[in-house]
């Protein structure tokens, strides 16, 4: 199975400051169709996860533009340009290039 | 508005069976592959299975192969997960998830399955 490793596992950020989460896969996520299937999710406390970013860098409908996904191959990053209080929760990346689809362990973001 | 509502969770003994259901609304159900994802208490996410639009193609994570069966009834906008030979390690919240372009774009609220004697 493709192993997806997120770092850090937790971070504490002052409102208005940036945050960055890394996601590394054990093999390249570039599919034979030329697309890279790496997505990001946020699970707010007590809620179901919701989609933030798909195919590395495409923001899902309604996602604020302070969320930015980037990367290629095996290395990917989710950046939040200016963290807000509502951004607290656990962030997961997921690869969907290979079956079974696999998630990172999650990164817990808290506000200082 | 897309809505996915799961039901059927509960307490079951090891070796028992349970059938989860998910009723979809707010989108054309036949458009999309559908997925089940689970989350053990306090843990991360695990993709369990998914099924094609017409139900003919299914895929499972190895840990549930031969024990779980994903299916759908497009006439009733419903997704199912038949879970047999349940084990303690299957204890999780199970989410019904809509799948688009290999991303999971809409999630249900989840249903808790507890396997314990």
Coordinates of N, CA and C in Angstrom, one line a residue, chain B residues 21 23 28 35 48 51 54 56 65 73-74 77:
Chain B
X21 N -26.8 1.6 5.9 CA -27.4 2.2 4.7 C -27.1 3.7 4.7
X23 N -28.7 7.1 2.6 CA -29.6 7.7 1.6 C -29.1 9.0 1.1
X28 N -27.5 14.0 -8.5 CA -27.9 12.8 -9.3 C -27.1 11.6 -8.9
X35 N -18.4 5.9 -1.8 CA -17.4 5.3 -0.9 C -17.8 5.2 0.5
X48 N -12.5 2.4 3.1 CA -12.9 1.0 3.3 C -13.3 0.3 1.9
X51 N -17.7 1.9 -4.9 CA -18.5 1.2 -5.9 C -18.8 2.2 -7.1
X54 N -22.7 2.1 -11.7 CA -23.7 1.1 -12.0 C -23.6 -0.1 -11.1
X56 N -21.3 -2.3 -10.8 CA -20.6 -3.4 -11.3 C -19.1 -3.5 -10.8
X65 N -11.8 -7.4 2.9 CA -12.2 -8.2 1.8 C -12.7 -9.6 2.3
X73 N -28.5 0.9 -4.6 CA -29.7 0.8 -5.3 C -30.0 2.2 -5.9
X74 N -29.7 2.3 -7.2 CA -29.8 3.6 -7.8 C -31.3 4.1 -7.8
X77 N -31.7 5.8 -4.6 CA -30.6 6.7 -4.2 C -30.0 6.2 -2.9

